Short mmCIF file of C-alpha atoms and ligand atoms in Angstrom, two decimals:
data_model
loop_
_atom_site.label_atom_id
_atom_site.label_comp_id
_atom_site.label_asym_id
_atom_site.label_seq_id
_atom_site.Cartn_x
_atom_site.Cartn_y
_atom_site.Cartn_z
CA UNK A 17 161.66 -25.51 77.52
CA UNK A 18 159.35 -24.33 74.96
CA UNK A 19 157.62 -27.31 74.13
CA UNK A 20 157.33 -28.23 78.50
CA UNK A 21 156.14 -24.36 78.19
CA UNK A 22 153.35 -25.47 76.16
CA UNK A 23 152.45 -29.05 77.61
CA UNK A 24 151.48 -27.03 80.58
CA UNK A 25 149.43 -24.18 78.63
CA UNK A 26 147.53 -26.62 77.14
CA UNK A 27 146.96 -29.32 80.71
CA UNK A 28 146.02 -26.27 82.53
CA UNK A 29 143.16 -25.05 80.12
CA UNK A 30 142.31 -28.91 79.69
CA UNK A 31 141.78 -29.36 83.50
CA UNK A 32 140.24 -25.73 84.47
CA UNK A 33 137.86 -26.63 82.24
CA UNK A 34 136.64 -29.99 84.71
CA UNK A 35 136.73 -27.92 88.22
CA UNK A 36 133.44 -26.90 89.80
CA UNK A 37 134.08 -25.62 92.53
CA UNK A 38 136.03 -22.74 94.29
CA UNK A 39 138.59 -24.52 96.57
CA UNK A 40 139.75 -26.58 93.54
CA UNK A 41 139.99 -23.73 91.53
CA UNK A 42 142.03 -22.78 94.11
CA UNK A 43 144.42 -25.98 94.27
CA UNK A 44 144.43 -25.58 91.22
CA UNK A 45 146.06 -21.94 91.23
CA UNK A 46 148.76 -23.12 93.28
CA UNK A 47 149.19 -26.30 91.17
CA UNK A 48 150.17 -24.26 88.58
CA UNK A 49 151.07 -20.64 89.42
CA UNK A 50 152.29 -20.95 93.32
CA UNK A 51 155.46 -21.17 94.41
CA UNK A 52 156.21 -24.63 93.82
CA UNK A 53 154.11 -25.21 90.70
CA UNK A 54 155.07 -26.52 87.17
CA UNK A 55 155.34 -22.49 85.74
CA UNK A 56 157.28 -21.91 88.87
CA UNK A 57 159.53 -24.74 88.35
CA UNK A 58 159.65 -24.09 84.64
CA UNK A 59 161.24 -20.46 84.63
CA UNK A 60 163.84 -22.38 86.03
CA UNK A 61 165.34 -23.90 83.69
CA UNK A 62 165.12 -19.95 81.86
CA UNK A 63 169.40 -19.91 82.99
CA UNK A 64 169.89 -23.04 81.15
CA UNK A 65 168.43 -21.93 77.70
CA UNK A 66 171.46 -20.32 75.30
CA UNK A 67 171.29 -16.08 75.29
CA UNK A 68 170.07 -16.18 71.60
CA UNK A 69 166.07 -17.79 72.85
CA UNK A 70 166.01 -16.28 76.19
CA UNK A 71 163.78 -13.15 74.76
CA UNK A 72 161.33 -15.81 73.38
CA UNK A 73 160.75 -17.89 75.80
CA UNK A 74 160.62 -15.31 78.44
CA UNK A 75 158.23 -13.93 76.55
CA UNK A 76 156.51 -17.32 76.15
CA UNK A 77 156.62 -17.52 79.68
CA UNK A 78 154.50 -14.51 80.33
CA UNK A 79 152.25 -15.51 77.41
CA UNK A 80 151.47 -19.02 79.68
CA UNK A 81 150.74 -17.30 82.68
CA UNK A 82 148.91 -14.55 81.80
CA UNK A 83 146.82 -17.04 79.49
CA UNK A 84 146.57 -19.28 82.75
CA UNK A 85 145.86 -16.41 85.26
CA UNK A 86 142.61 -15.16 82.70
CA UNK A 87 141.78 -18.45 82.73
CA UNK A 88 141.10 -18.83 86.82
CA UNK A 89 139.58 -15.72 86.15
CA UNK A 90 137.58 -16.39 84.17
CA UNK A 91 136.21 -19.17 85.72
CA UNK A 92 136.46 -17.95 88.96
CA UNK A 93 133.16 -15.07 87.11
CA UNK A 94 131.59 -18.00 85.71
CA UNK A 95 131.16 -20.20 88.99
CA UNK A 96 130.11 -17.17 91.22
CA UNK A 97 127.23 -16.67 88.72
CA UNK A 98 126.30 -20.35 88.93
CA UNK A 99 126.28 -20.00 92.29
CA UNK A 100 124.48 -16.87 92.34
CA UNK A 101 121.67 -18.33 89.77
CA UNK A 102 121.16 -21.44 92.19
CA UNK A 103 120.84 -18.94 95.17
CA UNK A 104 117.20 -18.12 93.33
CA UNK A 105 116.54 -21.24 92.22
CA UNK A 106 112.52 -21.84 93.88
CA UNK A 107 112.19 -18.23 94.63
CA UNK A 108 109.56 -16.26 93.01
CA UNK A 109 110.74 -12.45 93.52
CA UNK A 110 107.96 -11.47 92.38
CA UNK A 111 105.65 -12.64 95.35
CA UNK A 112 105.16 -9.04 97.34
CA UNK A 113 106.35 -9.52 100.66
CA UNK A 114 104.50 -9.68 103.90
CA UNK A 115 104.13 -7.19 106.14
CA UNK A 116 105.62 -7.53 109.73
CA UNK A 117 104.05 -5.95 111.99
CA UNK A 118 104.75 -2.50 112.87
CA UNK A 119 105.23 -2.04 116.73
CA UNK A 120 104.30 1.91 118.71
CA UNK A 121 105.24 3.54 121.51
CA UNK A 122 103.09 3.41 124.31
CA UNK A 123 100.31 6.53 125.08
CA UNK A 124 102.86 7.49 128.08
CA UNK A 125 105.90 7.18 125.89
CA UNK A 126 104.33 9.71 123.46
CA UNK A 127 103.13 12.25 125.71
CA UNK A 128 106.25 12.25 127.87
CA UNK A 129 108.49 12.59 123.98
CA UNK A 130 105.24 15.99 123.20
CA UNK A 131 106.14 17.37 127.02
CA UNK A 132 109.80 16.90 126.90
CA UNK A 133 109.82 18.20 123.54
CA UNK A 134 107.53 21.80 124.12
CA UNK A 135 109.34 22.67 127.19
CA UNK A 136 113.13 21.80 125.63
CA UNK A 137 112.36 24.38 122.94
CA UNK A 138 111.73 26.48 125.51
CA UNK A 139 115.37 26.01 127.65
CA UNK A 140 114.62 23.42 129.83
CA UNK A 141 117.12 21.31 130.00
CA UNK A 142 116.63 17.51 130.62
CA UNK A 143 117.42 16.58 135.19
CA UNK A 144 116.76 13.17 136.79
CA UNK A 145 117.09 12.63 140.49
CA UNK A 146 116.69 8.87 141.99
CA UNK A 147 113.57 7.06 143.11
CA UNK A 148 114.80 6.37 146.45
CA UNK A 149 115.12 9.22 147.90
CA UNK A 150 116.18 10.72 151.28
CA UNK A 151 113.66 12.51 153.41
CA UNK A 152 115.40 15.72 153.12
CA UNK A 153 115.28 16.02 149.22
CA UNK A 154 111.46 14.97 149.23
CA UNK A 155 110.33 16.74 152.14
CA UNK A 156 112.78 18.86 154.95
CA UNK A 157 114.38 20.97 151.97
CA UNK A 158 111.13 21.33 150.08
CA UNK A 159 109.75 23.37 153.26
CA UNK A 160 107.59 20.13 154.50
CA UNK A 161 107.74 19.76 158.10
CA UNK A 162 107.63 16.60 160.08
CA UNK A 163 104.15 16.77 160.82
CA UNK A 164 102.56 17.02 157.26
CA UNK A 165 100.15 14.73 156.21
CA UNK A 166 102.07 13.63 153.15
CA UNK A 167 104.43 12.11 155.32
CA UNK A 168 102.70 10.29 157.30
CA UNK A 169 103.44 6.26 157.27
CA UNK A 170 100.17 5.99 155.92
CA UNK A 171 100.51 7.74 152.47
CA UNK A 172 104.60 6.68 152.11
CA UNK A 173 106.82 3.69 151.23
CA UNK A 174 109.47 4.08 153.61
CA UNK A 175 112.42 2.11 154.32
CA UNK A 176 113.51 -0.05 157.08
CA UNK A 177 116.90 2.58 157.04
CA UNK A 178 114.96 5.79 156.71
CA UNK A 179 114.61 6.29 152.83
CA UNK A 180 111.05 6.10 151.16
CA UNK A 181 109.87 6.74 147.34
CA UNK A 182 109.66 9.62 146.84
CA UNK A 183 106.06 10.79 146.54
CA UNK A 184 106.27 13.36 143.83
CA UNK A 185 109.30 14.48 141.71
CA UNK A 186 109.86 18.08 143.86
CA UNK A 187 112.92 16.05 145.30
CA UNK A 188 114.99 16.64 141.88
CA UNK A 189 114.10 20.67 142.17
CA UNK A 190 116.43 20.44 145.88
CA UNK A 191 119.08 18.03 143.87
CA UNK A 192 119.33 20.21 140.91
CA UNK A 193 119.97 23.25 143.22
CA UNK A 194 122.22 21.05 145.09
CA UNK A 195 124.49 20.20 141.99
CA UNK A 196 123.91 23.55 139.90
CA UNK A 197 124.24 27.13 139.89
CA UNK A 198 121.45 29.42 138.57
CA UNK A 199 120.21 30.26 136.25
CA UNK A 200 118.82 27.18 136.45
CA UNK A 201 115.97 25.70 133.86
CA UNK A 202 115.12 22.14 134.80
CA UNK A 203 112.78 19.47 133.87
CA UNK A 204 112.60 16.66 135.76
CA UNK A 205 110.11 13.56 134.16
CA UNK A 206 109.73 10.15 136.02
CA UNK A 207 107.91 8.53 138.74
CA UNK A 208 106.78 8.70 141.75
CA UNK A 209 104.86 6.54 144.51
CA UNK A 210 102.18 7.33 146.94
CA UNK A 211 99.81 4.96 149.07
CA UNK A 212 97.05 5.51 147.04
CA UNK A 213 93.70 3.45 147.30
CA UNK A 214 94.28 1.77 143.73
CA UNK A 215 91.07 2.95 141.76
CA UNK A 216 90.50 4.60 137.79
CA UNK A 217 91.96 7.67 139.04
CA UNK A 218 95.03 6.14 141.39
CA UNK A 219 97.50 3.72 141.31
CA UNK A 220 100.72 3.27 143.71
CA UNK A 221 102.61 4.36 140.85
CA UNK A 222 102.46 7.11 138.93
CA UNK A 223 104.29 9.10 136.58
CA UNK A 224 105.33 13.11 137.09
CA UNK A 225 107.04 16.03 134.99
CA UNK A 226 108.65 18.51 137.15
CA UNK A 227 109.68 21.95 135.89
CA UNK A 228 111.83 24.71 138.02
CA UNK A 229 113.42 27.79 136.97
CA UNK A 230 115.60 30.02 138.92
CA UNK A 231 117.34 33.17 137.90
CA UNK A 232 117.40 36.63 139.11
CA UNK A 233 113.92 38.41 138.33
CA UNK A 234 111.98 35.23 137.79
CA UNK A 235 107.98 36.36 137.79
CA UNK A 236 104.49 34.25 138.15
CA UNK A 237 104.42 36.54 135.04
CA UNK A 238 106.83 33.87 133.76
CA UNK A 239 105.22 30.68 135.47
CA UNK A 240 102.21 31.81 133.66
CA UNK A 241 103.55 32.44 130.54
CA UNK A 242 105.54 29.49 130.31
CA UNK A 243 102.51 27.03 131.26
CA UNK A 244 100.21 28.82 128.66
CA UNK A 245 103.29 28.02 126.41
CA UNK A 246 103.05 24.22 127.56
CA UNK A 247 99.83 23.48 127.73
CA UNK A 248 98.54 24.85 124.15
CA UNK A 249 101.71 23.32 122.69
CA UNK A 250 100.04 19.08 124.22
CA UNK A 251 96.23 20.49 124.15
CA UNK A 252 95.61 22.99 120.55
CA UNK A 253 96.67 26.67 120.53
CA UNK A 254 93.41 27.85 121.40
CA UNK A 255 93.51 26.08 124.85
CA UNK A 256 92.31 28.10 127.73
CA UNK A 257 93.90 28.17 131.56
CA UNK A 258 93.12 28.78 134.63
CA UNK A 259 95.26 29.30 137.90
CA UNK A 260 93.60 28.61 141.35
CA UNK A 261 94.97 29.33 144.61
CA UNK A 262 95.89 26.39 146.51
CA UNK A 263 98.85 25.77 149.10
CA UNK A 264 101.90 24.00 148.79
CA UNK A 265 104.88 24.06 151.39
CA UNK A 266 107.36 25.00 148.81
CA UNK A 267 106.23 27.86 146.83
CA UNK A 268 104.40 31.50 147.91
CA UNK A 269 102.48 31.74 145.65
CA UNK A 270 101.16 28.21 145.08
CA UNK A 271 98.41 27.61 142.44
CA UNK A 272 96.66 24.47 140.67
CA UNK A 273 96.05 25.10 137.14
CA UNK A 274 93.13 23.36 135.28
CA UNK A 275 92.87 23.16 131.25
CA UNK A 276 89.27 24.00 129.99
CA UNK A 277 88.40 20.33 127.22
CA UNK A 278 85.09 20.44 125.54
CA UNK A 279 84.83 16.25 124.91
CA UNK A 280 82.78 15.83 122.03
CA UNK A 281 78.73 16.67 121.85
CA UNK A 282 79.57 17.96 126.01
CA UNK A 283 79.79 21.04 127.98
CA UNK A 284 83.39 22.96 128.80
CA UNK A 285 84.41 21.27 131.12
CA UNK A 286 88.07 22.29 133.82
CA UNK A 287 89.80 19.82 134.32
CA UNK A 288 92.50 19.96 136.91
CA UNK A 289 96.25 19.92 135.14
CA UNK A 290 99.06 20.63 137.26
CA UNK A 291 100.50 22.02 140.68
CA UNK A 292 102.88 24.89 140.40
CA UNK A 293 103.66 28.11 141.98
CA UNK A 294 107.01 30.61 142.90
CA UNK A 295 110.10 28.94 144.63
CA UNK A 296 109.61 29.23 148.53
CA UNK A 297 112.47 31.73 150.17
CA UNK A 298 112.37 28.49 152.38
CA UNK A 299 113.36 26.37 149.81
CA UNK A 300 116.15 28.48 149.00
CA UNK A 301 117.39 28.94 152.48
CA UNK A 302 117.88 25.54 153.13
CA UNK A 303 119.68 25.04 149.83
CA UNK A 304 121.76 27.84 150.83
CA UNK A 305 122.22 25.73 153.77
CA UNK A 306 122.80 22.26 152.48
CA UNK A 307 125.69 24.40 149.17
CA UNK A 308 127.21 26.66 152.28
CA UNK A 309 126.71 29.23 149.93
CA UNK A 310 125.48 32.19 149.04
CA UNK A 311 123.84 30.90 145.31
CA UNK A 312 120.58 30.30 145.83
CA UNK A 313 120.64 34.08 147.96
CA UNK A 314 116.62 34.54 148.34
CA UNK A 315 117.30 38.63 148.25
CA UNK A 316 119.43 37.65 144.77
CA UNK A 317 117.33 34.86 142.90
CA UNK A 318 113.83 33.85 142.66
CA UNK A 319 112.35 31.36 140.40
CA UNK A 320 109.31 28.70 140.26
CA UNK A 321 108.11 25.09 139.77
CA UNK A 322 105.78 23.35 138.36
CA UNK A 323 104.36 19.38 138.89
CA UNK A 324 102.53 17.53 136.28
CA UNK A 325 100.69 14.48 136.14
CA UNK A 326 101.87 12.57 133.20
CA UNK A 327 99.27 10.01 133.22
CA UNK A 328 97.10 12.58 133.86
CA UNK A 329 97.70 15.00 130.61
CA UNK A 330 96.94 10.73 128.24
CA UNK A 331 94.04 10.60 130.06
CA UNK A 332 92.95 14.04 129.27
CA UNK A 333 94.02 14.25 126.15
CA UNK A 334 92.85 11.00 124.73
CA UNK A 335 89.81 10.57 127.13
CA UNK A 336 90.91 7.70 129.03
CA UNK A 337 88.43 6.58 131.50
CA UNK A 338 91.17 5.05 133.40
CA UNK A 339 94.30 4.47 134.44
CA UNK A 340 94.51 0.88 135.29
CA UNK A 341 94.67 1.07 130.47
CA UNK A 342 98.28 2.30 130.84
CA UNK A 343 99.56 -0.62 133.11
CA UNK A 344 98.21 -3.67 132.07
CA UNK A 345 99.66 -3.56 128.53
CA UNK A 346 96.53 -5.13 126.78
CA UNK A 347 97.27 -5.08 123.43
CA UNK A 348 93.20 -3.61 122.10
CA UNK A 349 94.08 -1.01 124.30
CA UNK A 350 97.69 -0.07 122.92
CA UNK A 351 96.53 -0.64 120.01
CA UNK A 352 94.71 2.33 119.42
CA UNK A 353 97.96 4.60 119.50
CA UNK A 354 100.13 3.23 117.44
CA UNK A 355 100.28 5.15 113.82
N1 LIG B 22 105.05 18.44 143.93
C1 LIG B 22 103.65 18.97 143.69
C2 LIG B 22 103.08 17.33 143.86
O1 LIG B 22 102.92 16.28 143.57
C3 LIG B 22 103.46 19.93 142.93
C4 LIG B 22 103.67 20.94 142.61
C5 LIG B 22 104.81 20.71 142.16
C6 LIG B 22 103.85 21.72 142.80
C7 LIG B 22 106.27 22.05 141.73
C8 LIG B 22 103.96 22.94 142.95
C9 LIG B 22 105.62 22.80 142.30
O2 LIG B 22 101.00 17.23 144.13
#
């Protein structure tokens, strides 16, 4: 048996150096060390070995098994090293990499994240609503009567079933008050649609950001402070802001907000940026009727709302002369906002 073990040992060592791929090596391992392998078969002879020789033969058996196992490990290591070396054949790893063209966020996306960032830091939560709206959410609940010009066929996109493309994001005010109770403090950015003649400052689909804060004791001072902080965050800490009396059916009093900006080499100018006001009690009443409770009792809560044009913000911020640039995806335009 000793000779048999020596023979197995020598055969194995001789054979293993000739093996050049890993599947052959595995096949080799099975042939020697596997359940039906040569060494296993030889060890079955142990039972016929005289008792006094058993320790010596047993030790030899272990030595041969260890030697073959180690040889396999070594050969595996060599094969991996050879394969790795071949992998970089013909490759110059010192060549500098080729730069990939970097993408960038669309200017409107940049404005959106800056605007929501400022307002979220002031405690406003993000809210959303559908772009296809009911007349009730878009107009009636917002104290906008049936004969109001905004509801005109020629100003609004209606569907046959009476739904419409929302003309402003103010519909989200109503949806939020239907589903939440005060205090409510939300912003709702999104698209709005009007049958506007398309020109340098109008598109039929544009973007707004709505804000609504309803709680006990919300005042016009809160509205002013919030919007001042917002526009200073957008345009710089010394930006001047002006509230100009205006009319919206769903706020009373209502204002338009202008900011004073100075383009390089030009006189400073007041630019209209947003609409806002204190929520009209009629809106709370409409919401209360729909809810069937007193959560928005106009004698208990007050609130302010505002709507900012996001396209307008982008145009003013970067001096973009034509709103159509924002939807044409001309790389010569977009590249100016990268990096
Ligand atoms: N929804 C108004 C618009 O589209 C803006 C606005 C929002 C005004 C909220 C007051 C309060 O012009």
